[in-house]
Amino acid sequence: MEIIDIHSYDHYIVTFSGGKDSTASFLHLLDLGVPRNKIELWHHLVDGKGESFMDWEVTEDYCRKFAAAFGVPIYFSWKEGGFETEMLRDGVKTKPNFFVTPEGLEHAGGKAGKDSTRLKFPQVSGDLNVRWCSAYLKIDVGLMAMRNQSRFIGKRTLVISGERAQESPGRAKYLSFEPDKASTASRHVDHWRPIHQWLESDVWAIIERWKVVVHPCYYLGYGRCSCKWCIFGNENQLAASYFLSPKQGDKIAAYEKQFGKTIKRKGDIKEWAMKGQVYEATFANYGTVGLMAVSETYDGPIFTDHWLLPAGAYGESAGPI
Ligand code: SF4
């Protein structure tokens, strides 16, 4: 922070998953006095605009209502067909990406590249070549949205994301500040990870101070707000997800059979879920938060005067390595 002038940018783009770390990063920007009219949230819809397959049904609406409550714009982007369509690629090119801009819906891509076949889930790996969900459904979608909007030409843009060193040895190696991949001679874009050195306790502290109600999954006992069926999920997370969404679990199991390849190396998704314990909070809050988490409407508040640490805080946090 001695090197960069945080107030020297025209645009501040927070890559906002709806999880606690991107929430903390956004709140930190507000604490630093970055004007809200320069901040925008970008959320990549993992399942595209269709039916939910891997992600929480409620995430899109939670993010929308979070942004509205803070008075900042949110722009959604996605790959056509999302996770399921990309997974089912069979001798064809990847689909185009769509992104909402201040002027409306735009799209790009889907024409170049090789015809190729996946017919398997992403691999549980730090290598984005095989863990294709992160690359194809998030990183590339964001890059394409940035590269195809002329409003960033001749401007200084800061992309903010919430990775923390404490999360994994892989993330510990990330730089807290670097040029963004979208930066060119005519479009200056930097990437800042403002909470890279924060502990989880720092994250909950800023969320408590701002009295923010976090994504419903945390109140169900999940320690990490990833896809509901994240490939990194452990036994307990998968057991809880199976309890909440048995039809989706069966659909994933059917794809594992069809592909002849499971998501996890040791056992199929049903075996993993059977080994786990549904979180107590998932049972306890099923009729309220649980049903909301698997609905497309977020009916809860964004702020509360009666802030409570969610059941998932300091819990299991099985995530990218
Ligand atoms: S949350 Fe998990 S499954 Fe979803 S895109 Fe990220 S790594 Fe893939």
mmCIF file of C-alpha atoms and ligand atoms in Angstrom:
data_model
loop_
_atom_site.group_PDB
_atom_site.id
_atom_site.type_symbol
_atom_site.label_atom_id
_atom_site.label_comp_id
_atom_site.label_asym_id
_atom_site.label_seq_id
_atom_site.Cartn_x
_atom_site.Cartn_y
_atom_site.Cartn_z
ATOM 1 C CA MET A 1 0.000 0.000 0.000
ATOM 2 C CA GLU A 2 3.052 2.265 0.238
ATOM 3 C CA ILE A 3 3.465 1.711 -3.498
ATOM 4 C CA ILE A 4 -0.015 2.044 -4.931
ATOM 5 C CA ASP A 5 -2.348 4.955 -4.614
ATOM 6 C CA ILE A 6 -5.660 3.273 -3.951
ATOM 7 C CA HIS A 7 -7.540 6.439 -4.810
ATOM 8 C CA SER A 8 -5.979 6.847 -8.249
ATOM 9 C CA TYR A 9 -8.440 4.678 -10.214
ATOM 10 C CA ASP A 10 -11.500 5.503 -12.319
ATOM 11 C CA HIS A 11 -13.217 2.129 -11.867
ATOM 12 C CA TYR A 12 -13.172 -0.367 -8.984
ATOM 13 C CA ILE A 13 -14.450 -3.813 -9.966
ATOM 14 C CA VAL A 14 -15.040 -6.227 -7.117
ATOM 15 C CA THR A 15 -15.270 -9.819 -8.304
ATOM 16 C CA PHE A 16 -18.129 -10.702 -6.020
ATOM 17 C CA SER A 17 -18.993 -14.358 -5.407
ATOM 18 C CA GLY A 18 -21.473 -13.561 -2.654
ATOM 19 C CA GLY A 19 -19.114 -15.214 -0.148
ATOM 20 C CA LYS A 20 -17.551 -13.762 2.975
ATOM 21 C CA ASP A 21 -14.148 -12.906 1.480
ATOM 22 C CA SER A 22 -15.445 -10.885 -1.458
ATOM 23 C CA THR A 23 -17.893 -9.235 0.939
ATOM 24 C CA ALA A 24 -15.019 -8.275 3.247
ATOM 25 C CA SER A 25 -12.984 -6.945 0.302
ATOM 26 C CA PHE A 26 -15.894 -4.739 -0.771
ATOM 27 C CA LEU A 27 -16.457 -3.446 2.776
ATOM 28 C CA HIS A 28 -12.736 -2.691 3.062
ATOM 29 C CA LEU A 29 -12.988 -0.477 -0.040
ATOM 30 C CA LEU A 30 -15.798 1.437 1.636
ATOM 31 C CA ASP A 31 -13.712 1.766 4.816
ATOM 32 C CA LEU A 32 -10.908 3.239 2.716
ATOM 33 C CA GLY A 33 -13.269 5.870 1.386
ATOM 34 C CA VAL A 34 -13.493 4.716 -2.216
ATOM 35 C CA PRO A 35 -16.597 6.471 -3.583
ATOM 36 C CA ARG A 36 -19.498 4.092 -4.175
ATOM 37 C CA ASN A 37 -20.192 5.642 -7.568
ATOM 38 C CA LYS A 38 -16.853 4.272 -8.782
ATOM 39 C CA ILE A 39 -17.415 0.734 -7.461
ATOM 40 C CA GLU A 40 -19.189 -2.072 -9.309
ATOM 41 C CA LEU A 41 -19.651 -5.731 -8.409
ATOM 42 C CA TRP A 42 -19.113 -8.439 -11.029
ATOM 43 C CA HIS A 43 -20.579 -11.880 -10.471
ATOM 44 C CA HIS A 44 -20.010 -14.837 -12.788
ATOM 45 C CA LEU A 45 -22.983 -17.209 -12.934
ATOM 46 C CA VAL A 46 -21.466 -20.695 -12.906
ATOM 47 C CA ASP A 47 -24.619 -22.330 -14.260
ATOM 48 C CA GLY A 48 -25.283 -19.608 -16.798
ATOM 49 C CA LYS A 49 -28.820 -18.325 -17.048
ATOM 50 C CA GLY A 50 -30.476 -21.741 -17.067
ATOM 51 C CA GLU A 51 -31.564 -24.109 -14.353
ATOM 52 C CA SER A 52 -29.200 -24.504 -11.399
ATOM 53 C CA PHE A 53 -26.970 -27.522 -11.608
ATOM 54 C CA MET A 54 -23.856 -26.944 -9.467
ATOM 55 C CA ASP A 55 -24.424 -23.617 -7.766
ATOM 56 C CA TRP A 56 -26.810 -22.363 -5.094
ATOM 57 C CA GLU A 57 -30.105 -21.272 -6.596
ATOM 58 C CA VAL A 58 -30.245 -18.231 -4.334
ATOM 59 C CA THR A 59 -26.797 -16.826 -5.061
ATOM 60 C CA GLU A 60 -27.779 -14.605 -8.000
ATOM 61 C CA ASP A 61 -30.602 -12.935 -6.116
ATOM 62 C CA TYR A 62 -28.581 -12.610 -2.898
ATOM 63 C CA CYS A 63 -25.852 -10.813 -4.859
ATOM 64 C CA ARG A 64 -28.414 -8.603 -6.591
ATOM 65 C CA LYS A 65 -30.018 -7.592 -3.302
ATOM 66 C CA PHE A 66 -26.640 -7.080 -1.605
ATOM 67 C CA ALA A 67 -25.615 -4.647 -4.355
ATOM 68 C CA ALA A 68 -28.958 -2.831 -4.195
ATOM 69 C CA ALA A 69 -28.700 -2.475 -0.406
ATOM 70 C CA PHE A 70 -25.297 -0.792 -0.764
ATOM 71 C CA GLY A 71 -26.354 1.302 -3.755
ATOM 72 C CA VAL A 72 -23.742 -0.063 -6.152
ATOM 73 C CA PRO A 73 -24.332 -1.640 -9.575
ATOM 74 C CA ILE A 74 -23.858 -5.345 -10.120
ATOM 75 C CA TYR A 75 -23.089 -6.817 -13.519
ATOM 76 C CA PHE A 76 -23.645 -10.517 -14.127
ATOM 77 C CA SER A 77 -21.757 -12.532 -16.712
ATOM 78 C CA TRP A 78 -21.845 -16.147 -17.781
ATOM 79 C CA LYS A 79 -20.928 -18.723 -20.383
ATOM 80 C CA GLU A 80 -23.912 -19.772 -22.464
ATOM 81 C CA GLY A 81 -25.266 -22.972 -20.939
ATOM 82 C CA GLY A 82 -22.927 -22.683 -17.949
ATOM 83 C CA PHE A 83 -21.217 -25.594 -16.227
ATOM 84 C CA GLU A 84 -23.415 -28.365 -17.595
ATOM 85 C CA THR A 85 -23.105 -27.362 -21.254
ATOM 86 C CA GLU A 86 -19.335 -26.929 -20.986
ATOM 87 C CA MET A 87 -19.061 -30.329 -19.283
ATOM 88 C CA LEU A 88 -21.083 -31.944 -22.088
ATOM 89 C CA ARG A 89 -18.900 -30.563 -24.911
ATOM 90 C CA ASP A 90 -18.556 -33.320 -27.441
ATOM 91 C CA GLY A 91 -16.461 -32.393 -30.458
ATOM 92 C CA VAL A 92 -17.559 -28.742 -30.473
ATOM 93 C CA LYS A 93 -16.185 -25.310 -29.527
ATOM 94 C CA THR A 94 -16.826 -23.712 -26.175
ATOM 95 C CA LYS A 95 -19.970 -21.530 -26.125
ATOM 96 C CA PRO A 96 -19.857 -17.709 -26.198
ATOM 97 C CA ASN A 97 -19.826 -15.606 -23.046
ATOM 98 C CA PHE A 98 -22.509 -13.074 -22.145
ATOM 99 C CA PHE A 99 -22.015 -10.060 -19.920
ATOM 100 C CA VAL A 100 -24.273 -7.286 -18.748
ATOM 101 C CA THR A 101 -22.842 -3.774 -19.145
ATOM 102 C CA PRO A 102 -24.198 -0.302 -18.347
ATOM 103 C CA GLU A 103 -25.473 -0.245 -21.952
ATOM 104 C CA GLY A 104 -27.125 -3.674 -21.866
ATOM 105 C CA LEU A 105 -26.339 -7.300 -22.624
ATOM 106 C CA GLU A 106 -23.288 -8.058 -24.780
ATOM 107 C CA HIS A 107 -21.619 -11.252 -25.858
ATOM 108 C CA ALA A 108 -18.245 -12.350 -27.185
ATOM 109 C CA GLY A 109 -16.318 -15.512 -27.994
ATOM 110 C CA GLY A 110 -17.567 -18.868 -29.121
ATOM 111 C CA LYS A 111 -16.150 -18.605 -32.642
ATOM 112 C CA ALA A 112 -12.431 -19.234 -32.312
ATOM 113 C CA GLY A 113 -10.766 -22.139 -30.510
ATOM 114 C CA LYS A 114 -10.715 -25.831 -31.160
ATOM 115 C CA ASP A 115 -13.521 -28.339 -31.394
ATOM 116 C CA SER A 116 -13.021 -30.430 -28.311
ATOM 117 C CA THR A 117 -14.615 -32.986 -26.009
ATOM 118 C CA ARG A 118 -14.898 -32.922 -22.227
ATOM 119 C CA LEU A 119 -17.591 -35.364 -21.029
ATOM 120 C CA LYS A 120 -16.157 -35.252 -17.530
ATOM 121 C CA PHE A 121 -16.288 -33.107 -14.418
ATOM 122 C CA PRO A 122 -13.428 -30.703 -13.685
ATOM 123 C CA GLN A 123 -10.555 -32.359 -11.875
ATOM 124 C CA VAL A 124 -9.864 -31.640 -8.221
ATOM 125 C CA SER A 125 -6.553 -29.924 -8.912
ATOM 126 C CA GLY A 126 -4.723 -26.638 -8.609
ATOM 127 C CA ASP A 127 -4.055 -26.843 -12.360
ATOM 128 C CA LEU A 128 -6.647 -24.721 -14.170
ATOM 129 C CA ASN A 129 -6.116 -26.700 -17.370
ATOM 130 C CA VAL A 130 -7.928 -29.622 -15.794
ATOM 131 C CA ARG A 131 -9.917 -27.687 -13.198
ATOM 132 C CA TRP A 132 -11.670 -26.078 -16.119
ATOM 133 C CA CYS A 133 -14.643 -24.675 -14.182
ATOM 134 C CA SER A 134 -12.615 -21.842 -12.643
ATOM 135 C CA ALA A 135 -10.947 -20.963 -15.933
ATOM 136 C CA TYR A 136 -13.875 -21.288 -18.357
ATOM 137 C CA LEU A 137 -16.777 -20.198 -16.144
ATOM 138 C CA LYS A 138 -15.160 -17.419 -14.126
ATOM 139 C CA ILE A 139 -11.699 -16.152 -15.113
ATOM 140 C CA ASP A 140 -12.159 -16.141 -18.894
ATOM 141 C CA VAL A 141 -15.689 -14.774 -18.618
ATOM 142 C CA GLY A 142 -14.417 -11.827 -16.583
ATOM 143 C CA LEU A 143 -11.492 -11.185 -18.917
ATOM 144 C CA MET A 144 -13.756 -11.205 -21.954
ATOM 145 C CA ALA A 145 -16.166 -8.795 -20.297
ATOM 146 C CA MET A 146 -13.317 -6.385 -19.571
ATOM 147 C CA ARG A 147 -11.690 -6.664 -22.987
ATOM 148 C CA ASN A 148 -14.942 -6.025 -24.812
ATOM 149 C CA GLN A 149 -16.066 -2.829 -23.098
ATOM 150 C CA SER A 150 -14.684 0.389 -24.546
ATOM 151 C CA ARG A 151 -15.468 2.268 -21.329
ATOM 152 C CA PHE A 152 -12.244 0.897 -19.842
ATOM 153 C CA ILE A 153 -10.035 2.251 -22.652
ATOM 154 C CA GLY A 154 -7.906 5.174 -21.508
ATOM 155 C CA LYS A 155 -8.972 4.651 -17.891
ATOM 156 C CA ARG A 156 -7.368 3.227 -14.773
ATOM 157 C CA THR A 157 -9.256 0.221 -13.429
ATOM 158 C CA LEU A 158 -8.628 -1.753 -10.263
ATOM 159 C CA VAL A 159 -9.949 -5.317 -10.062
ATOM 160 C CA ILE A 160 -10.403 -6.486 -6.483
ATOM 161 C CA SER A 161 -10.699 -10.101 -5.385
ATOM 162 C CA GLY A 162 -10.843 -11.771 -1.983
ATOM 163 C CA GLU A 163 -8.313 -14.613 -1.995
ATOM 164 C CA ARG A 164 -6.521 -15.043 1.351
ATOM 165 C CA ALA A 165 -3.180 -16.693 2.103
ATOM 166 C CA GLN A 166 -4.732 -18.545 5.052
ATOM 167 C CA GLU A 167 -7.032 -20.473 2.697
ATOM 168 C CA SER A 168 -4.427 -22.724 1.083
ATOM 169 C CA PRO A 169 -0.710 -23.024 0.249
ATOM 170 C CA GLY A 170 -1.622 -22.259 -3.390
ATOM 171 C CA ARG A 171 -3.377 -19.033 -2.499
ATOM 172 C CA ALA A 172 -0.586 -18.053 -0.108
ATOM 173 C CA LYS A 173 1.641 -17.707 -3.168
ATOM 174 C CA TYR A 174 -0.673 -15.201 -4.892
ATOM 175 C CA LEU A 175 0.605 -11.652 -5.104
ATOM 176 C CA SER A 176 -1.473 -9.089 -3.281
ATOM 177 C CA PHE A 177 -0.977 -6.606 -6.122
ATOM 178 C CA GLU A 178 -0.082 -7.155 -9.779
ATOM 179 C CA PRO A 179 -1.004 -6.020 -13.287
ATOM 180 C CA ASP A 180 -4.278 -7.644 -14.348
ATOM 181 C CA LYS A 181 -4.276 -9.959 -17.359
ATOM 182 C CA ALA A 182 -6.662 -7.559 -19.122
ATOM 183 C CA SER A 183 -4.177 -4.676 -18.915
ATOM 184 C CA THR A 184 -2.819 -3.289 -22.195
ATOM 185 C CA ALA A 185 -1.079 -0.096 -23.312
ATOM 186 C CA SER A 186 -4.472 1.562 -23.815
ATOM 187 C CA ARG A 187 -6.353 -0.023 -20.911
ATOM 188 C CA HIS A 188 -4.636 0.142 -17.529
ATOM 189 C CA VAL A 189 -5.936 -2.591 -15.224
ATOM 190 C CA ASP A 190 -4.383 -3.635 -11.913
ATOM 191 C CA HIS A 191 -5.427 -6.522 -9.686
ATOM 192 C CA TRP A 192 -5.492 -6.095 -5.930
ATOM 193 C CA ARG A 193 -6.153 -8.701 -3.252
ATOM 194 C CA PRO A 194 -6.680 -6.401 -0.285
ATOM 195 C CA ILE A 195 -7.370 -9.098 2.301
ATOM 196 C CA HIS A 196 -4.649 -11.506 1.227
ATOM 197 C CA GLN A 197 -2.990 -11.343 4.650
ATOM 198 C CA TRP A 198 -6.196 -11.267 6.668
ATOM 199 C CA LEU A 199 -7.236 -14.054 9.011
ATOM 200 C CA GLU A 200 -10.745 -15.434 8.977
ATOM 201 C CA SER A 201 -11.373 -13.561 12.236
ATOM 202 C CA ASP A 202 -10.606 -10.259 10.438
ATOM 203 C CA VAL A 203 -13.154 -11.166 7.774
ATOM 204 C CA TRP A 204 -15.942 -11.854 10.257
ATOM 205 C CA ALA A 205 -15.011 -8.750 12.250
ATOM 206 C CA ILE A 206 -15.543 -6.377 9.315
ATOM 207 C CA ILE A 207 -18.775 -8.148 8.358
ATOM 208 C CA GLU A 208 -20.031 -7.835 11.934
ATOM 209 C CA ARG A 209 -19.053 -4.168 12.114
ATOM 210 C CA TRP A 210 -21.036 -3.471 8.925
ATOM 211 C CA LYS A 211 -23.932 -5.597 10.297
ATOM 212 C CA VAL A 212 -24.140 -7.616 7.103
ATOM 213 C CA VAL A 213 -26.222 -10.774 6.776
ATOM 214 C CA VAL A 214 -24.044 -13.157 4.774
ATOM 215 C CA HIS A 215 -25.053 -15.700 2.109
ATOM 216 C CA PRO A 216 -27.586 -18.248 3.457
ATOM 217 C CA CYS A 217 -25.159 -21.187 3.115
ATOM 218 C CA TYR A 218 -23.118 -19.949 6.099
ATOM 219 C CA TYR A 219 -26.210 -20.204 8.345
ATOM 220 C CA LEU A 220 -26.581 -23.808 7.177
ATOM 221 C CA GLY A 221 -23.122 -24.689 8.491
ATOM 222 C CA TYR A 222 -21.080 -24.348 5.295
ATOM 223 C CA GLY A 223 -17.691 -22.766 5.955
ATOM 224 C CA ARG A 224 -17.164 -21.654 2.394
ATOM 225 C CA CYS A 225 -19.598 -20.122 -0.066
ATOM 226 C CA SER A 226 -18.616 -21.981 -3.189
ATOM 227 C CA CYS A 227 -20.807 -23.855 -5.627
ATOM 228 C CA LYS A 228 -23.269 -25.999 -3.653
ATOM 229 C CA TRP A 229 -21.644 -29.038 -5.272
ATOM 230 C CA CYS A 230 -18.111 -27.678 -5.463
ATOM 231 C CA ILE A 231 -15.681 -30.309 -6.699
ATOM 232 C CA PHE A 232 -13.558 -29.512 -3.615
ATOM 233 C CA GLY A 233 -16.445 -30.182 -1.228
ATOM 234 C CA ASN A 234 -15.724 -32.679 1.538
ATOM 235 C CA GLU A 235 -17.949 -35.495 2.817
ATOM 236 C CA ASN A 236 -19.987 -33.313 5.149
ATOM 237 C CA GLN A 237 -20.594 -30.586 2.580
ATOM 238 C CA LEU A 238 -21.712 -33.157 0.040
ATOM 239 C CA ALA A 239 -23.941 -34.866 2.622
ATOM 240 C CA ALA A 240 -25.579 -31.524 3.422
ATOM 241 C CA SER A 241 -25.982 -30.699 -0.275
ATOM 242 C CA TYR A 242 -27.543 -34.116 -0.915
ATOM 243 C CA PHE A 243 -29.955 -33.511 1.951
ATOM 244 C CA LEU A 244 -30.943 -30.124 0.523
ATOM 245 C CA SER A 245 -31.028 -31.073 -3.172
ATOM 246 C CA PRO A 246 -31.341 -34.845 -3.664
ATOM 247 C CA LYS A 247 -32.441 -34.593 -7.300
ATOM 248 C CA GLN A 248 -29.349 -32.586 -8.237
ATOM 249 C CA GLY A 249 -27.183 -35.110 -6.377
ATOM 250 C CA ASP A 250 -28.768 -37.938 -8.355
ATOM 251 C CA LYS A 251 -28.202 -36.040 -11.594
ATOM 252 C CA ILE A 252 -24.509 -35.619 -10.798
ATOM 253 C CA ALA A 253 -24.312 -39.315 -9.891
ATOM 254 C CA ALA A 254 -25.915 -40.204 -13.239
ATOM 255 C CA TYR A 255 -23.338 -38.116 -15.108
ATOM 256 C CA GLU A 256 -20.532 -39.853 -13.198
ATOM 257 C CA LYS A 257 -21.897 -43.179 -14.440
ATOM 258 C CA GLN A 258 -22.360 -41.891 -17.999
ATOM 259 C CA PHE A 259 -18.792 -40.542 -18.148
ATOM 260 C CA GLY A 260 -17.281 -43.520 -16.354
ATOM 261 C CA LYS A 261 -15.376 -40.959 -14.259
ATOM 262 C CA THR A 262 -16.250 -39.666 -10.821
ATOM 263 C CA ILE A 263 -15.655 -36.113 -9.558
ATOM 264 C CA LYS A 264 -13.484 -37.388 -6.723
ATOM 265 C CA ARG A 265 -10.832 -39.997 -7.317
ATOM 266 C CA LYS A 266 -11.809 -42.063 -4.271
ATOM 267 C CA GLY A 267 -15.460 -42.942 -4.696
ATOM 268 C CA ASP A 268 -18.498 -41.475 -6.397
ATOM 269 C CA ILE A 269 -20.570 -38.608 -5.131
ATOM 270 C CA LYS A 270 -23.078 -40.832 -3.360
ATOM 271 C CA GLU A 271 -20.326 -42.666 -1.499
ATOM 272 C CA TRP A 272 -18.817 -39.367 -0.417
ATOM 273 C CA ALA A 273 -22.168 -38.023 0.774
ATOM 274 C CA MET A 274 -22.899 -41.264 2.645
ATOM 275 C CA LYS A 275 -19.603 -40.951 4.526
ATOM 276 C CA GLY A 276 -20.413 -37.423 5.705
ATOM 277 C CA GLN A 277 -22.643 -35.916 8.364
ATOM 278 C CA VAL A 278 -25.236 -33.323 7.417
ATOM 279 C CA TYR A 279 -24.386 -30.169 9.380
ATOM 280 C CA GLU A 280 -26.563 -29.683 12.457
ATOM 281 C CA ALA A 281 -27.363 -26.175 11.262
ATOM 282 C CA THR A 282 -28.633 -27.568 7.952
ATOM 283 C CA PHE A 283 -31.207 -29.620 9.832
ATOM 284 C CA ALA A 284 -31.978 -26.877 12.315
ATOM 285 C CA ASN A 285 -32.461 -24.135 9.729
ATOM 286 C CA TYR A 286 -33.889 -26.219 6.918
ATOM 287 C CA GLY A 287 -37.417 -24.795 7.041
ATOM 288 C CA THR A 288 -36.207 -21.220 6.855
ATOM 289 C CA VAL A 289 -32.727 -20.613 5.486
ATOM 290 C CA GLY A 290 -32.439 -24.043 3.829
ATOM 291 C CA LEU A 291 -35.491 -23.610 1.669
ATOM 292 C CA MET A 292 -34.427 -20.086 0.776
ATOM 293 C CA ALA A 293 -30.925 -21.253 -0.216
ATOM 294 C CA VAL A 294 -32.389 -23.594 -2.806
ATOM 295 C CA SER A 295 -34.886 -21.057 -4.132
ATOM 296 C CA GLU A 296 -34.212 -18.373 -6.712
ATOM 297 C CA THR A 297 -35.406 -15.584 -4.448
ATOM 298 C CA TYR A 298 -33.512 -14.162 -1.511
ATOM 299 C CA ASP A 299 -36.158 -12.996 0.955
ATOM 300 C CA GLY A 300 -33.893 -12.183 3.898
ATOM 301 C CA PRO A 301 -32.375 -8.883 4.965
ATOM 302 C CA ILE A 302 -28.902 -7.628 3.977
ATOM 303 C CA PHE A 303 -28.389 -5.699 7.223
ATOM 304 C CA THR A 304 -29.279 -6.657 10.782
ATOM 305 C CA ASP A 305 -29.053 -5.008 14.189
ATOM 306 C CA HIS A 306 -28.916 -8.461 15.771
ATOM 307 C CA TRP A 307 -25.784 -9.811 14.114
ATOM 308 C CA LEU A 308 -24.830 -13.386 14.997
ATOM 309 C CA LEU A 309 -21.806 -15.359 13.875
ATOM 310 C CA PRO A 310 -23.129 -17.918 11.372
ATOM 311 C CA ALA A 311 -22.842 -21.635 12.160
ATOM 312 C CA GLY A 312 -20.379 -22.126 9.287
ATOM 313 C CA ALA A 313 -17.863 -19.556 10.566
ATOM 314 C CA TYR A 314 -14.474 -21.072 11.409
ATOM 315 C CA GLY A 315 -15.830 -24.389 10.160
ATOM 316 C CA GLU A 316 -14.750 -26.648 7.339
ATOM 317 C CA SER A 317 -13.461 -24.760 4.388
ATOM 318 C CA ALA A 318 -12.721 -27.236 1.640
ATOM 319 C CA GLY A 319 -11.705 -25.079 -1.302
ATOM 320 C CA PRO A 320 -9.225 -24.651 -4.145
ATOM 321 C CA ILE A 321 -5.717 -25.796 -3.333
HETATM 322 S S1 SF4 B 1 -16.737 -23.230 -6.654
HETATM 323 FE FE1 SF4 B 1 -15.789 -25.240 -7.040
HETATM 324 S S2 SF4 B 1 -17.067 -26.238 -8.635
HETATM 325 FE FE2 SF4 B 1 -17.645 -24.056 -8.560
HETATM 326 S S3 SF4 B 1 -16.383 -23.145 -10.169
HETATM 327 FE FE3 SF4 B 1 -15.205 -22.931 -8.260
HETATM 328 S S4 SF4 B 1 -13.878 -24.759 -8.118
HETATM 329 FE FE4 SF4 B 1 -15.462 -25.137 -9.710
#
